[in-house]
mmCIF file of N, CA and C in Angstrom:
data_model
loop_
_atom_site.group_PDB
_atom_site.id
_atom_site.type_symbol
_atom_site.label_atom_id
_atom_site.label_comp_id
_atom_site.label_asym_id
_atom_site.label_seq_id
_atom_site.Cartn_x
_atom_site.Cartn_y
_atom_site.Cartn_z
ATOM 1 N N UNK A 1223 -2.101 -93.604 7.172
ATOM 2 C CA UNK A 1223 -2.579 -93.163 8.463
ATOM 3 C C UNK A 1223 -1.906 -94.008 9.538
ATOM 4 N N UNK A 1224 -1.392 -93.068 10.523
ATOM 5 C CA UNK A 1224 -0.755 -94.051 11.927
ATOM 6 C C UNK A 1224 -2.084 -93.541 12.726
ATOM 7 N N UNK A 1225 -2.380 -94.632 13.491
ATOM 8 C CA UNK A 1225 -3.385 -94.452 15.288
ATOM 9 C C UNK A 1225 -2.594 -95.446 16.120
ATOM 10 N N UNK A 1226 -3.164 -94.595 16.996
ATOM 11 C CA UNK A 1226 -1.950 -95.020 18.110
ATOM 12 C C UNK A 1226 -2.968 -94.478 19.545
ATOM 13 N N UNK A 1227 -2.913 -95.020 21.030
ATOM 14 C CA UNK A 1227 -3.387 -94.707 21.852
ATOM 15 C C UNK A 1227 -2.847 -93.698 22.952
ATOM 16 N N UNK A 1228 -3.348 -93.171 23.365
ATOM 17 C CA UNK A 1228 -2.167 -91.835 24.235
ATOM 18 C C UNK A 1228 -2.951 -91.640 25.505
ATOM 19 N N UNK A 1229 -2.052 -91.646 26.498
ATOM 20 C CA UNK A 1229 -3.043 -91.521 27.967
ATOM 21 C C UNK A 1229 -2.618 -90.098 28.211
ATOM 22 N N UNK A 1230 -3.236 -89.334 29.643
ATOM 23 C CA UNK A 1230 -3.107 -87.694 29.747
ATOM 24 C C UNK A 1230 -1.607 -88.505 30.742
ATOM 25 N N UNK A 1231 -0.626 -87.698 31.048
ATOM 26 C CA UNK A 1231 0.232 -87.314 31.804
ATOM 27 C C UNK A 1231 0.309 -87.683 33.171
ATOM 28 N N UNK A 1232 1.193 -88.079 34.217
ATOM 29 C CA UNK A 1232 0.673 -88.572 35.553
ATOM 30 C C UNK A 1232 0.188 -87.270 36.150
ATOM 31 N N UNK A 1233 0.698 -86.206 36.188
ATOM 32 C CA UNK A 1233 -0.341 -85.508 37.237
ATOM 33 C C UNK A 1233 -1.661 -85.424 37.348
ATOM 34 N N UNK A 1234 -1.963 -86.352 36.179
ATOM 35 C CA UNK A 1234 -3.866 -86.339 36.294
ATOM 36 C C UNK A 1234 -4.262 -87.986 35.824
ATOM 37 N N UNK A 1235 -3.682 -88.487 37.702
ATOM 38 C CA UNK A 1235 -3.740 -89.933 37.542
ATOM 39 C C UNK A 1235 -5.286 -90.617 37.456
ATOM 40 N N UNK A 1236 -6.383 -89.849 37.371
ATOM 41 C CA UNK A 1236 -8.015 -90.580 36.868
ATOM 42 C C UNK A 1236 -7.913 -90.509 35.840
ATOM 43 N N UNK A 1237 -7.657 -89.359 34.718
ATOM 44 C CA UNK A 1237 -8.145 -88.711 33.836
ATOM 45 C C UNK A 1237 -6.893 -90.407 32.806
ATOM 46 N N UNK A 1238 -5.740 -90.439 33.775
ATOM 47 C CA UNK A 1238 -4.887 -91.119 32.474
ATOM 48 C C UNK A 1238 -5.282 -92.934 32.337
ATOM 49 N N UNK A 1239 -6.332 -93.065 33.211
ATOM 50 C CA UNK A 1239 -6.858 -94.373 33.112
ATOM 51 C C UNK A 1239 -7.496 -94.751 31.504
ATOM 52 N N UNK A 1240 -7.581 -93.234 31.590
ATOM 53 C CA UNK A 1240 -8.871 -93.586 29.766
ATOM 54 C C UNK A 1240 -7.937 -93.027 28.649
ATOM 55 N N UNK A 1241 -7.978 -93.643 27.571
ATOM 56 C CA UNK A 1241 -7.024 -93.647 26.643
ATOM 57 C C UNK A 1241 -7.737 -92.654 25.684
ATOM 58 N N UNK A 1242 -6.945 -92.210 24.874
ATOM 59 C CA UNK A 1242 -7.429 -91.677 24.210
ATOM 60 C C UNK A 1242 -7.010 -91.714 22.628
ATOM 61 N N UNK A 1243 -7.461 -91.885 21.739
ATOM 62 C CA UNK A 1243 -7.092 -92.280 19.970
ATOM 63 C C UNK A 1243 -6.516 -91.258 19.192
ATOM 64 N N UNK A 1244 -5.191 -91.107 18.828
ATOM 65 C CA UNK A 1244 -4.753 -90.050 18.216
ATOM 66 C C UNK A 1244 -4.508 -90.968 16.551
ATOM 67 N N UNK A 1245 -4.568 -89.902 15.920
ATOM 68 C CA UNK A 1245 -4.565 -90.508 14.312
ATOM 69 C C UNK A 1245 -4.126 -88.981 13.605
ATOM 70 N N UNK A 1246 -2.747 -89.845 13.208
ATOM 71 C CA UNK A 1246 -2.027 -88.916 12.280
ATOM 72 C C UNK A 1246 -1.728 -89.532 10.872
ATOM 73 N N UNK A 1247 -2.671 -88.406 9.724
ATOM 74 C CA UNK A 1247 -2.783 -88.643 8.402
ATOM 75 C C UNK A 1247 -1.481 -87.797 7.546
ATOM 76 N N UNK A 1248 -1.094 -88.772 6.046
ATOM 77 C CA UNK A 1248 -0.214 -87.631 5.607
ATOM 78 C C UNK A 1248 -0.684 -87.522 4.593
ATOM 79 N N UNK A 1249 -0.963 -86.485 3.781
ATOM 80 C CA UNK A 1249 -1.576 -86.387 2.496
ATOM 81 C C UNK A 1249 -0.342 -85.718 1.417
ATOM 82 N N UNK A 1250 -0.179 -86.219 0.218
ATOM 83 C CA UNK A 1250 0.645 -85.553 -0.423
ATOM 84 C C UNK A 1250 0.393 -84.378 -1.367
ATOM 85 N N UNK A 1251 1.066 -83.342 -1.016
ATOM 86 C CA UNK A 1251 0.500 -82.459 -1.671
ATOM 87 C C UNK A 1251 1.602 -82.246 -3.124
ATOM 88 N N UNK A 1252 2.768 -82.405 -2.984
ATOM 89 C CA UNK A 1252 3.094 -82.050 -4.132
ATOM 90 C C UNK A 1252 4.478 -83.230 -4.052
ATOM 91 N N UNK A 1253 5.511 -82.957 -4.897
ATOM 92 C CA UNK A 1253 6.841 -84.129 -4.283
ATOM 93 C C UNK A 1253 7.288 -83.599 -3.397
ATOM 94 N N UNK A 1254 7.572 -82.363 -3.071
ATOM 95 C CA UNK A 1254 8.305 -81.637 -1.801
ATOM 96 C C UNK A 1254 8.006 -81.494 -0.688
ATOM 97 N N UNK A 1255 5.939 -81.849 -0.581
ATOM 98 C CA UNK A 1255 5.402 -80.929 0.385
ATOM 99 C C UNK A 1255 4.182 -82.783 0.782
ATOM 100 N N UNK A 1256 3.797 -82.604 2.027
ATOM 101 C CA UNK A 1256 3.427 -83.191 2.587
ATOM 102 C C UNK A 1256 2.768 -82.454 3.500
ATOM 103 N N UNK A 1257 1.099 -82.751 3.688
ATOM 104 C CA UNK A 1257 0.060 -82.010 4.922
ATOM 105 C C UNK A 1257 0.248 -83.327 5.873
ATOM 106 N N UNK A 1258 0.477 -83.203 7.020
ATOM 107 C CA UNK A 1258 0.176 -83.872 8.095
ATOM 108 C C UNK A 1258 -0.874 -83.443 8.941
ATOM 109 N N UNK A 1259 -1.754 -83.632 9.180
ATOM 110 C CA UNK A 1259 -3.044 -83.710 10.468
ATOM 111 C C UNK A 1259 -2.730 -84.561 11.252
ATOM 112 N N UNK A 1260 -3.054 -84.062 12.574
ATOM 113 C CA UNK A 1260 -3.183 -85.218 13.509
ATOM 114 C C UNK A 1260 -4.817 -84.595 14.770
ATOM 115 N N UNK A 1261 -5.427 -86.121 14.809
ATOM 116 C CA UNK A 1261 -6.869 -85.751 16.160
ATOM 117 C C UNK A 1261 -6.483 -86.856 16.607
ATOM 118 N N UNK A 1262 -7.125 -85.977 17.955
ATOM 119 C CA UNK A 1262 -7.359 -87.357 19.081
ATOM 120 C C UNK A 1262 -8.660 -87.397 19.662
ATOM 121 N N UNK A 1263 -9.254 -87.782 19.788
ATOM 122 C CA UNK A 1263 -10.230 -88.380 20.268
ATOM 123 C C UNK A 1263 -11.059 -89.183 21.104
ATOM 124 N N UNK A 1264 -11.969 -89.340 22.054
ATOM 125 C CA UNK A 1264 -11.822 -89.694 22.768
ATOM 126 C C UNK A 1264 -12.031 -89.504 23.956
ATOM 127 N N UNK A 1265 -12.224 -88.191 24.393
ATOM 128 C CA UNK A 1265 -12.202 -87.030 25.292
ATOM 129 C C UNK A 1265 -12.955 -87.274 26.236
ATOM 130 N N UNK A 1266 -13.264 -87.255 27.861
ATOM 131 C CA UNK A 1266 -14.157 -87.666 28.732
ATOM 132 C C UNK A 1266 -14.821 -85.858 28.923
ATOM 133 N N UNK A 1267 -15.606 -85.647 30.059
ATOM 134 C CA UNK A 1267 -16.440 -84.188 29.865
ATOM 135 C C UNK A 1267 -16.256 -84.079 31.232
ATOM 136 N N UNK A 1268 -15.861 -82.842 31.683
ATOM 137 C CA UNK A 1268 -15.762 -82.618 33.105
ATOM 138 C C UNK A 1268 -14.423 -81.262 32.703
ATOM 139 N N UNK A 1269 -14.293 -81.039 33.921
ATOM 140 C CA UNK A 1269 -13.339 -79.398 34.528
ATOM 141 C C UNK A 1269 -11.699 -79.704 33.971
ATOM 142 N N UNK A 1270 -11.766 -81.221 34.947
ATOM 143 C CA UNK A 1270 -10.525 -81.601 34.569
ATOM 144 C C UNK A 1270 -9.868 -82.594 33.485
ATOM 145 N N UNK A 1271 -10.692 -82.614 32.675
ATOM 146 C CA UNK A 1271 -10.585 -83.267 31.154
ATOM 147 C C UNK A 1271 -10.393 -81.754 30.209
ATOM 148 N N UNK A 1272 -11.485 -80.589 30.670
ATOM 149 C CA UNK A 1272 -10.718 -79.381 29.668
ATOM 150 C C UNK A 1272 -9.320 -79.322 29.741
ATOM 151 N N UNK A 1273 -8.609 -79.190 31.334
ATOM 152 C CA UNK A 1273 -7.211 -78.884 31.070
ATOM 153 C C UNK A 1273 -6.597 -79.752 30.584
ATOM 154 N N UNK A 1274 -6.834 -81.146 30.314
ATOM 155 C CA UNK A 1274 -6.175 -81.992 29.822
ATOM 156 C C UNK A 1274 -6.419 -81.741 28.234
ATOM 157 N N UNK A 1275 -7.074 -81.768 27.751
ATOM 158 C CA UNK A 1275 -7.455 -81.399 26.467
ATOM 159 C C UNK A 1275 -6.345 -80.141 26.093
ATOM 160 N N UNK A 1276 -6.770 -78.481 26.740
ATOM 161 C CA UNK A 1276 -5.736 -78.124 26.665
ATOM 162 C C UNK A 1276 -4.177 -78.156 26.794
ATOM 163 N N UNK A 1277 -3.976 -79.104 27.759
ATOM 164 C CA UNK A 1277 -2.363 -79.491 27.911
ATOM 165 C C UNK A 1277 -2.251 -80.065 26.192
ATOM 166 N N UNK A 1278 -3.147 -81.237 26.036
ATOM 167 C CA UNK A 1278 -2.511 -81.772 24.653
ATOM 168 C C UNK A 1278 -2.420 -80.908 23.415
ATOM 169 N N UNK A 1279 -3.392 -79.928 23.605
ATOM 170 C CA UNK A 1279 -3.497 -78.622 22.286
ATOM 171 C C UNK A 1279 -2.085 -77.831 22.261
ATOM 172 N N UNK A 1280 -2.194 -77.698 23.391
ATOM 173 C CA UNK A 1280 -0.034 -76.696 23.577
ATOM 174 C C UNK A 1280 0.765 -77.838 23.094
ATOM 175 N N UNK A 1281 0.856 -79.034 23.798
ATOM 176 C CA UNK A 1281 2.003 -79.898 23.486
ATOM 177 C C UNK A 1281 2.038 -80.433 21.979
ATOM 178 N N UNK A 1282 0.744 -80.791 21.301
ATOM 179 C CA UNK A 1282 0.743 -81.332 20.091
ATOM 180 C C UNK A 1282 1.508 -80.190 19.111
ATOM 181 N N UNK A 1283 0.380 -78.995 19.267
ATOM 182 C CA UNK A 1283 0.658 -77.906 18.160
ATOM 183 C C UNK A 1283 2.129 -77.058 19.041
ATOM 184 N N UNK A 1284 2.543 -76.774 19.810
ATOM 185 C CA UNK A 1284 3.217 -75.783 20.351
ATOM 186 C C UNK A 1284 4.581 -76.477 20.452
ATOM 187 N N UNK A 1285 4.833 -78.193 20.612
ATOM 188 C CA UNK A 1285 6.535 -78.725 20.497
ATOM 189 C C UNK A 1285 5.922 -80.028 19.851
ATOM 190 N N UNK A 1286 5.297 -80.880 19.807
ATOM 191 C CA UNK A 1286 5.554 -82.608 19.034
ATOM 192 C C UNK A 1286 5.727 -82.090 17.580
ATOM 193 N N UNK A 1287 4.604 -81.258 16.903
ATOM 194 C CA UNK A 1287 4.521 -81.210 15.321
ATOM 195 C C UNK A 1287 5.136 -80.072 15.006
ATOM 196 N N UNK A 1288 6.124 -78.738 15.627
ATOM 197 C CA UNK A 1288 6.823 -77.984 15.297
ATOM 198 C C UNK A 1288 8.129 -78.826 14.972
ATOM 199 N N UNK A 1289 8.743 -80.047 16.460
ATOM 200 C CA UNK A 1289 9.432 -80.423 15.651
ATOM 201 C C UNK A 1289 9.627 -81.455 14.988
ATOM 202 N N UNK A 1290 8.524 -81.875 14.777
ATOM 203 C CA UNK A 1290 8.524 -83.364 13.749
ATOM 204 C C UNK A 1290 8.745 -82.184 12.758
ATOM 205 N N UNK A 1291 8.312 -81.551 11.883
ATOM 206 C CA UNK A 1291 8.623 -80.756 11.078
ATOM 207 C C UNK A 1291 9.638 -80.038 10.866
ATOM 208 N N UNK A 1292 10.571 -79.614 11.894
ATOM 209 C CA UNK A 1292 11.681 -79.431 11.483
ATOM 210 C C UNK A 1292 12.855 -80.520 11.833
ATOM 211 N N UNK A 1293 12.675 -82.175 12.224
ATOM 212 C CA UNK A 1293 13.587 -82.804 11.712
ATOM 213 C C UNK A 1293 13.236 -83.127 10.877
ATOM 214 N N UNK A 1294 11.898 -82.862 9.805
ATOM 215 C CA UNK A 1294 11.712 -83.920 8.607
ATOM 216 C C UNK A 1294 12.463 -82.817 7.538
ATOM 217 N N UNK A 1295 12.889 -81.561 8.088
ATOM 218 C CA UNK A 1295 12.960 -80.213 6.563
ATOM 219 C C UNK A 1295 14.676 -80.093 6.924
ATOM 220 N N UNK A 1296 15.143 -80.165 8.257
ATOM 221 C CA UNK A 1296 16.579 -80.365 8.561
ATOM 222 C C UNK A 1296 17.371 -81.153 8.995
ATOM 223 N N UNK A 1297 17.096 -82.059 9.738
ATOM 224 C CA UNK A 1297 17.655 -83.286 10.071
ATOM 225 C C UNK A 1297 16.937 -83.711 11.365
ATOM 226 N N UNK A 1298 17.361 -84.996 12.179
ATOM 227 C CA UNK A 1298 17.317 -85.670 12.909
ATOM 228 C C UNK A 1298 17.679 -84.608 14.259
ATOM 229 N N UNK A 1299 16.902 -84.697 15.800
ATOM 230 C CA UNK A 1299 16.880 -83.665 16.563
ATOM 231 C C UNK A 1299 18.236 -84.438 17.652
ATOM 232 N N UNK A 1300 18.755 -84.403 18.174
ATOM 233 C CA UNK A 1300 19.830 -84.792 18.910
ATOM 234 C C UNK A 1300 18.855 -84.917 20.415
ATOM 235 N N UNK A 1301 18.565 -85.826 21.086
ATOM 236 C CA UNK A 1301 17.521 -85.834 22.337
ATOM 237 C C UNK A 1301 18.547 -86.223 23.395
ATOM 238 N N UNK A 1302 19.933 -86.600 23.281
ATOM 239 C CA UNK A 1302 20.657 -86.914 24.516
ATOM 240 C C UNK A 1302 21.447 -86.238 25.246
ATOM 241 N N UNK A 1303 20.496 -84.564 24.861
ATOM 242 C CA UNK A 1303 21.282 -83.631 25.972
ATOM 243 C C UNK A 1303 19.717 -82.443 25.897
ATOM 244 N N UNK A 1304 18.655 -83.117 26.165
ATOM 245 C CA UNK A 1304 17.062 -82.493 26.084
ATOM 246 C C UNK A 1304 17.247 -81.823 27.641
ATOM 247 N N UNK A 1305 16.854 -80.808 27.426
ATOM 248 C CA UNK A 1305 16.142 -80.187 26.485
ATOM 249 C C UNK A 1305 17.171 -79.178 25.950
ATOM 250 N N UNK A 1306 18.685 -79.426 25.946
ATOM 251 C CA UNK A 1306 19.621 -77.705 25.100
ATOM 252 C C UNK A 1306 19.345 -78.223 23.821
ATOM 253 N N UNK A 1307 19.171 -79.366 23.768
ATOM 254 C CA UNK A 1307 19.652 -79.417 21.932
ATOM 255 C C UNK A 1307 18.021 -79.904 21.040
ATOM 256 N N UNK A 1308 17.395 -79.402 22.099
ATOM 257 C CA UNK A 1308 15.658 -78.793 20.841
ATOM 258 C C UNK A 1308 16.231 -77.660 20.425
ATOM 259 N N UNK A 1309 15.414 -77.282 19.049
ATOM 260 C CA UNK A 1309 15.584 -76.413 18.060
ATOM 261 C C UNK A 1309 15.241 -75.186 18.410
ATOM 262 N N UNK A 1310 15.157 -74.133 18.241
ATOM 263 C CA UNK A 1310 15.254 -73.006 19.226
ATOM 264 C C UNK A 1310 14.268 -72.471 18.156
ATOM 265 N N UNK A 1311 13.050 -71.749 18.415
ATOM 266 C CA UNK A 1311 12.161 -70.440 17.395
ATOM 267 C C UNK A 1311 11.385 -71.101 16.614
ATOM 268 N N UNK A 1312 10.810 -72.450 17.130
ATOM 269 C CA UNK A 1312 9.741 -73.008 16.528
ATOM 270 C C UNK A 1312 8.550 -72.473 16.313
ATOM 271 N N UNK A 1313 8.002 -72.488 15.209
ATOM 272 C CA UNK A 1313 6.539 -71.708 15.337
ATOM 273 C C UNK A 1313 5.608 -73.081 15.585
ATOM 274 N N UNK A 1314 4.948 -72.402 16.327
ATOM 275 C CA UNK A 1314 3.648 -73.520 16.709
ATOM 276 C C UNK A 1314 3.049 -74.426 15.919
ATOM 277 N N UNK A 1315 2.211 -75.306 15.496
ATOM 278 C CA UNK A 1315 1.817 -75.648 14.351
ATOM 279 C C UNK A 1315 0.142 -75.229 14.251
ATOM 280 N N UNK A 1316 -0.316 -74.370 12.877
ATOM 281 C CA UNK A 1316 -1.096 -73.942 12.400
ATOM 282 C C UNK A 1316 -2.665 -74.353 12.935
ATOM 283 N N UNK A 1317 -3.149 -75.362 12.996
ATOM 284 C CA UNK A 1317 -3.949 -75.844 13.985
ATOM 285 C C UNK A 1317 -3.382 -76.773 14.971
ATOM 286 N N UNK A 1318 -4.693 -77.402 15.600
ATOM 287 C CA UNK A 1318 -4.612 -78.497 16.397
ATOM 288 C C UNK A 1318 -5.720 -78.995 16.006
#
């Protein structure tokens, strides 16, 4: 298990005062195959903590773990010409 602390984004400079606990598990499922989960936790309650919540639900499942998953199945992602050389037709990842 990695945990690690993650603040929201500057455009929501109150909300990024409070940290929030993300914890990503890997479980082995077979020699080839590996489940990764990841939560965060942490969450404050109010209007503008939902959209933050939602921002992290798109970004986690919709680009961080589409492509951690496809540099772990094809290679290493090239980031010094971001954003042409992300992987193009990622599918989202299955939950959040």
């Amino acid at each position: 298990m990695l945990s690690f602390t993650w603040d929201a984004p500057p455009q929501w400079p109150e909300i990024r005062k409070q940290r929030t606990v993300v914890s990503v598990r890997l479980y082995k499922i077979t020699d080839t195959e590996t489940l990764v989960t990841l939560s965060q936790t942490g969450w404050g309650v109010g209007p503008e903590w939902d959209v933050v919540y939602d921002y992290f639900g798109k970004a986690w499942g919709g680009f961080v773990l589409p492509n951690l998953k496809y540099s772990l199945e094809v290679g290493a992602i090239n980031w010094k010409d971001f954003p042409k050389n992300t992987p193009q037709g990622l599918k989202p990842a299955d939950t959040f």
